[in-house]
Coordinates of C-alpha atoms and ligand atoms in Angstrom, one line a residue:
M12 CA 155.0 -35.8 -19.4
T13 CA 156.2 -32.4 -20.8
G14 CA 154.5 -29.1 -21.4
I15 CA 152.9 -26.8 -18.8
S16 CA 151.4 -27.6 -15.4
L17 CA 149.9 -25.6 -12.6
H18 CA 150.7 -26.3 -9.0
A19 CA 148.4 -24.9 -6.3
F20 CA 149.7 -23.9 -2.9
P21 CA 147.3 -24.8 0.0
G22 CA 144.6 -22.1 0.3
Y23 CA 144.8 -21.1 -3.4
E24 CA 143.2 -24.2 -4.8
S25 CA 140.0 -22.6 -6.1
E26 CA 141.7 -19.6 -7.7
A27 CA 144.3 -21.9 -9.3
A28 CA 141.6 -24.2 -10.5
K29 CA 139.9 -21.3 -12.3
L30 CA 143.2 -20.5 -14.0
A31 CA 143.9 -24.1 -14.9
T32 CA 140.5 -24.4 -16.5
A33 CA 140.9 -21.2 -18.5
L34 CA 144.4 -22.1 -19.7
Q35 CA 143.5 -25.8 -20.1
V36 CA 146.5 -27.0 -18.2
Q37 CA 146.8 -29.8 -15.7
L38 CA 146.4 -28.8 -12.0
H39 CA 148.3 -30.4 -9.1
A40 CA 148.2 -29.7 -5.4
V41 CA 151.4 -28.8 -3.5
D42 CA 151.3 -31.0 -0.4
I43 CA 152.7 -29.4 2.8
H44 CA 152.9 -31.3 6.0
A45 CA 153.7 -29.4 9.2
F46 CA 156.0 -31.4 11.5
P47 CA 155.5 -31.1 15.2
D48 CA 158.7 -29.0 15.5
G49 CA 157.3 -26.4 13.1
E50 CA 159.3 -27.4 10.0
S51 CA 157.5 -28.3 6.8
R52 CA 157.7 -31.2 4.4
V53 CA 156.8 -30.1 0.9
R54 CA 155.9 -32.5 -1.8
I55 CA 155.1 -31.6 -5.4
E56 CA 153.9 -33.6 -8.4
P57 CA 157.0 -34.3 -10.6
V58 CA 156.6 -32.7 -14.0
A59 CA 158.7 -31.8 -17.1
G60 CA 158.6 -28.5 -18.9
T61 CA 157.2 -25.3 -17.4
A62 CA 155.7 -25.5 -13.9
I63 CA 153.6 -22.6 -12.8
L64 CA 153.3 -22.3 -9.0
F65 CA 150.2 -20.5 -7.8
A66 CA 150.8 -19.0 -4.3
G67 CA 149.8 -15.8 -2.7
L68 CA 152.0 -14.3 0.0
D69 CA 149.7 -12.6 2.5
H70 CA 150.7 -13.4 6.1
P71 CA 154.0 -14.5 4.5
D72 CA 156.4 -15.6 7.1
S73 CA 155.0 -19.1 7.4
K74 CA 154.6 -19.4 3.6
I75 CA 158.0 -18.3 2.4
T76 CA 160.0 -21.4 3.4
P77 CA 157.4 -23.9 1.9
L78 CA 157.3 -21.7 -1.2
L79 CA 161.0 -21.9 -1.8
L80 CA 161.0 -25.6 -1.0
A81 CA 158.2 -26.2 -3.6
A82 CA 160.1 -24.2 -6.2
A83 CA 163.3 -26.2 -5.6
A84 CA 161.4 -29.5 -5.6
L85 CA 159.7 -28.7 -8.9
R86 CA 163.2 -28.1 -10.5
D87 CA 164.7 -31.1 -8.8
W88 CA 161.9 -33.3 -10.1
G89 CA 162.0 -32.3 -13.7
A90 CA 160.7 -28.8 -14.4
S91 CA 163.0 -26.9 -16.7
R92 CA 161.3 -23.5 -15.9
V93 CA 159.5 -22.5 -12.8
V94 CA 157.0 -19.5 -12.8
L95 CA 155.5 -18.0 -9.8
V96 CA 152.0 -16.6 -10.0
C97 CA 151.6 -14.6 -6.9
P98 CA 148.3 -12.6 -6.6
Y99 CA 149.6 -10.7 -3.5
L100 CA 153.4 -10.2 -3.2
C101 CA 154.6 -9.4 0.3
Y102 CA 157.5 -7.4 1.5
M103 CA 157.3 -4.7 -1.2
R104 CA 156.6 -1.8 1.1
Q105 CA 159.9 -1.5 2.9
D106 CA 161.9 -0.3 -0.1
K107 CA 164.5 1.6 2.0
A108 CA 165.9 1.8 5.5
F109 CA 163.7 4.3 7.2
A110 CA 165.9 4.2 10.3
E111 CA 169.4 3.1 11.0
G112 CA 169.9 -0.7 11.1
E113 CA 166.7 -1.6 9.3
A114 CA 166.7 -4.4 6.6
V115 CA 165.5 -3.3 3.2
S116 CA 163.0 -6.2 2.9
Q117 CA 161.9 -5.4 -0.7
R118 CA 165.5 -5.9 -2.0
V119 CA 166.2 -9.0 0.1
F120 CA 163.0 -10.7 -0.7
G121 CA 163.1 -9.8 -4.4
A122 CA 166.6 -11.2 -4.8
M123 CA 165.6 -14.4 -3.1
L124 CA 162.6 -15.0 -5.4
A125 CA 164.9 -14.2 -8.4
R126 CA 167.1 -17.1 -7.3
F127 CA 164.3 -19.6 -7.2
F128 CA 162.0 -18.6 -10.1
D129 CA 162.5 -17.8 -13.8
R130 CA 159.5 -15.5 -13.9
V131 CA 157.3 -13.9 -11.3
I132 CA 153.8 -12.5 -12.1
T133 CA 152.0 -10.4 -9.6
V134 CA 149.3 -7.8 -9.2
D135 CA 149.8 -4.3 -8.1
P136 CA 152.8 -4.7 -5.8
H137 CA 153.4 -1.7 -3.7
L138 CA 156.2 -0.1 -5.6
H139 CA 156.9 3.4 -4.5
R140 CA 160.4 4.6 -4.8
V141 CA 161.3 1.8 -7.2
S142 CA 159.6 2.1 -10.5
S143 CA 160.0 -1.5 -11.9
L144 CA 159.6 -4.9 -10.3
A145 CA 162.4 -6.1 -12.6
D146 CA 164.8 -3.8 -10.5
V147 CA 163.7 -5.7 -7.4
M148 CA 164.2 -9.1 -9.0
P149 CA 167.4 -8.9 -11.0
G150 CA 167.9 -11.3 -14.0
I151 CA 164.4 -12.7 -14.2
Q152 CA 161.2 -11.8 -16.0
A153 CA 159.0 -9.9 -13.5
D154 CA 155.5 -8.9 -14.6
V155 CA 153.2 -6.5 -12.9
L156 CA 149.5 -6.8 -13.7
S157 CA 147.1 -4.1 -12.5
A158 CA 143.6 -4.6 -11.2
A159 CA 142.8 -0.8 -11.5
S160 CA 140.8 -1.2 -14.7
A161 CA 138.8 -4.1 -13.1
I162 CA 138.0 -1.7 -10.2
G163 CA 137.0 1.0 -12.8
E164 CA 134.8 -1.5 -14.7
M165 CA 133.1 -2.6 -11.5
I166 CA 132.3 1.0 -10.5
A167 CA 131.2 1.8 -14.1
G168 CA 128.8 -1.1 -14.1
D169 CA 127.1 0.0 -10.9
D170 CA 124.0 2.2 -11.4
S171 CA 124.0 3.1 -7.7
L172 CA 127.3 5.0 -8.2
R173 CA 126.2 7.6 -10.8
N174 CA 128.2 10.8 -10.4
V175 CA 130.6 9.0 -8.1
I176 CA 133.9 10.6 -7.2
L177 CA 136.9 8.3 -6.6
V178 CA 139.3 9.3 -3.8
G179 CA 142.9 8.1 -3.4
P180 CA 144.0 8.4 0.2
D181 CA 147.6 9.2 -0.5
S182 CA 149.9 10.3 -3.3
E183 CA 151.0 6.7 -4.1
S184 CA 147.4 5.7 -4.8
R185 CA 147.2 8.1 -7.8
Q186 CA 148.4 5.4 -10.2
W187 CA 145.4 3.1 -9.3
V188 CA 142.8 5.8 -8.8
S189 CA 143.5 7.7 -12.1
Q190 CA 143.3 4.4 -14.1
A191 CA 140.1 3.3 -12.3
A192 CA 138.6 6.8 -12.8
S193 CA 139.4 6.8 -16.5
Q194 CA 137.8 3.4 -16.9
A195 CA 134.7 4.5 -14.9
E196 CA 134.6 8.0 -16.6
A197 CA 134.5 9.5 -13.1
D198 CA 136.2 12.4 -11.4
Y199 CA 138.9 11.7 -8.8
L200 CA 140.7 13.4 -5.9
I201 CA 144.0 12.5 -4.3
A202 CA 144.4 13.1 -0.6
Q203 CA 147.7 13.7 1.3
K204 CA 148.7 11.2 4.0
V205 CA 151.3 11.4 6.8
R206 CA 152.0 8.2 8.6
H207 CA 153.0 8.5 12.3
G208 CA 152.9 4.7 13.0
D209 CA 151.4 1.4 12.0
R210 CA 147.9 2.4 12.9
N211 CA 148.3 6.2 13.1
V212 CA 147.9 8.2 10.0
E213 CA 146.7 11.7 9.2
I214 CA 144.9 12.6 6.0
T215 CA 144.1 15.9 4.5
L216 CA 142.2 16.6 1.3
E217 CA 142.2 19.9 -0.6
N218 CA 138.8 20.4 -2.4
A219 CA 137.1 18.0 0.1
A220 CA 134.0 20.2 -0.3
S221 CA 133.5 19.0 -3.9
V222 CA 132.3 15.6 -2.6
R223 CA 129.2 17.1 -1.0
G224 CA 126.2 15.2 -2.2
H225 CA 128.2 12.7 -4.2
P226 CA 128.8 9.0 -3.6
V227 CA 132.5 8.4 -3.2
V228 CA 134.7 5.3 -3.6
I229 CA 138.0 5.3 -1.8
V230 CA 140.4 3.3 -4.0
D231 CA 143.7 1.9 -2.7
D232 CA 146.1 -0.9 -3.5
L233 CA 146.1 -2.4 -0.1
I234 CA 144.1 -2.2 3.2
S235 CA 145.9 -3.6 6.2
S236 CA 145.1 -2.0 9.6
G237 CA 142.4 0.0 8.0
A238 CA 143.7 3.2 9.5
T239 CA 144.2 4.9 6.1
V240 CA 140.7 4.1 4.9
C241 CA 139.1 5.1 8.3
R242 CA 140.7 8.5 8.4
C243 CA 139.8 9.1 4.8
A244 CA 136.2 8.0 5.3
E245 CA 135.8 10.2 8.4
L246 CA 137.1 13.2 6.4
L247 CA 134.7 12.5 3.4
S248 CA 131.8 12.0 5.8
R249 CA 132.5 15.4 7.4
A250 CA 132.7 16.9 3.9
G251 CA 129.1 15.7 3.1
A252 CA 129.6 12.7 0.8
S253 CA 126.2 11.0 0.3
R254 CA 127.7 7.5 0.6
I255 CA 131.2 6.1 1.1
E256 CA 132.5 2.8 -0.3
V257 CA 135.9 1.2 -0.6
A258 CA 137.5 -0.7 -3.4
A259 CA 140.9 -2.3 -2.9
V260 CA 143.1 -4.6 -4.8
H261 CA 144.5 -6.4 -1.8
M262 CA 142.4 -6.8 1.4
L263 CA 144.3 -7.8 4.5
A264 CA 141.9 -6.2 7.0
D265 CA 140.9 -8.5 9.9
D266 CA 137.5 -8.4 11.6
T267 CA 138.6 -5.6 14.0
A268 CA 139.8 -3.5 11.1
L269 CA 136.6 -4.2 9.2
E270 CA 134.5 -3.1 12.1
A271 CA 136.5 0.1 12.4
I272 CA 136.1 0.8 8.7
K273 CA 132.3 0.4 8.9
A274 CA 132.2 2.6 12.0
A275 CA 134.0 5.3 10.0
G276 CA 131.0 5.4 7.7
V277 CA 131.9 3.0 4.9
T278 CA 128.8 1.1 3.7
R279 CA 130.4 -1.3 1.2
I280 CA 133.9 -2.8 0.9
R281 CA 135.0 -4.6 -2.2
S282 CA 138.3 -6.3 -3.1
S283 CA 139.9 -8.5 -5.6
S284 CA 140.3 -12.2 -5.1
S285 CA 144.1 -11.8 -4.5
I286 CA 143.6 -12.7 -0.8
K287 CA 140.7 -14.8 0.4
H288 CA 138.4 -12.4 2.2
P289 CA 134.6 -11.8 2.7
S290 CA 134.9 -8.6 0.7
N291 CA 136.1 -10.4 -2.5
A292 CA 134.1 -9.0 -5.4
F293 CA 136.1 -9.4 -8.5
S294 CA 138.4 -12.0 -9.9
L295 CA 142.0 -11.7 -11.1
T296 CA 141.8 -14.8 -13.3
P297 CA 141.3 -12.8 -16.6
L298 CA 144.6 -10.9 -15.9
F299 CA 146.5 -14.1 -15.2
V300 CA 145.1 -15.8 -18.3
A301 CA 146.2 -12.9 -20.5
A302 CA 149.7 -12.9 -18.9
L303 CA 150.2 -16.6 -19.3
E304 CA 148.5 -17.3 -22.7
E305 CA 151.7 -16.9 -24.7
E306 CA 153.7 -19.0 -22.2
V307 CA 151.2 -21.8 -22.4
H308 CA 150.4 -21.8 -26.1
H309 CA 153.7 -20.8 -27.7
G310 CA 156.4 -21.4 -25.0
H311 CA 158.2 -18.5 -23.3
Ligands
R5P4 C1 150.3 2.6 1.6 O1 150.7 3.6 1.2 C2 149.2 1.8 1.0 O2 148.9 2.3 -0.3 C3 148.0 1.7 1.9 O3 147.4 3.0 1.9 C4 148.4 1.3 3.2 O4 149.3 0.3 3.2 C5 147.2 0.9 4.0 O5 147.6 0.4 5.3 P1 146.6 0.6 6.5 O6 145.3 0.0 6.1 O7 147.3 -0.1 7.6 O8 146.5 2.1 6.8

């Protein structure tokens, strides 16, 4: 068999199925068996042509080895091109050594993916000091899709958010917040953040008074410990926002973090389907379909 096939990593079957249906390509499961010693045996369906591997990389350390084994097996068993569709791409935040002796994980991980894949497609990776994903993955096609417009559309379509003000919790969030605000035809503010530790951040916002009486949506690419959103929500609550919501692309918050976010005054939390989470409210499938249509129908 030649052509294009889609291969779903465990945990990503339903998102991969939506994509396979939209693209009208055959879907296969990647089978991963965990041996008692902690190693993995990975088995793929042999295919020819282009194999698209659908795998997210939240909580990545246990997924990376099986991912690389799956990519290698696809090539060994007939694929001439291997494409990774990765809704959440890990290890993008450490883009420099912040202290002596630290590994620059973004560079190491990007180079490793570039050795195993011909193309990587992801959504809003946390690129800060590096402007292009292609710089992180030398020699391959690296595509960055953005869910910011989808967040803007979701807000625009919500009558309960009339006169909403979007708030970005730090300077890096401006890229997502400005795009979502333009889509929603809403005003936005960008706060300043200083991070003192994993769960210790300080947030300040000039013009905070302008949120008085308005609903606000805090928009960010990623929520992990929830500290950023909590401090931002507390500040907005003190400033008199009538209601506080959160919209994020990637939601990594666990139950404890979610409780803290709610306790900080947030009444609704919505995220994309990049990571399976109770807050999932909008799908990334349309973005992936658009990115892959040409590959599927005309070859790369
Ligand atoms: C970092 O700058 C990101 O945009 C997020 O604001 C940050 O990673 C969120 O992490 P946490 O939820 O742990 O504060």
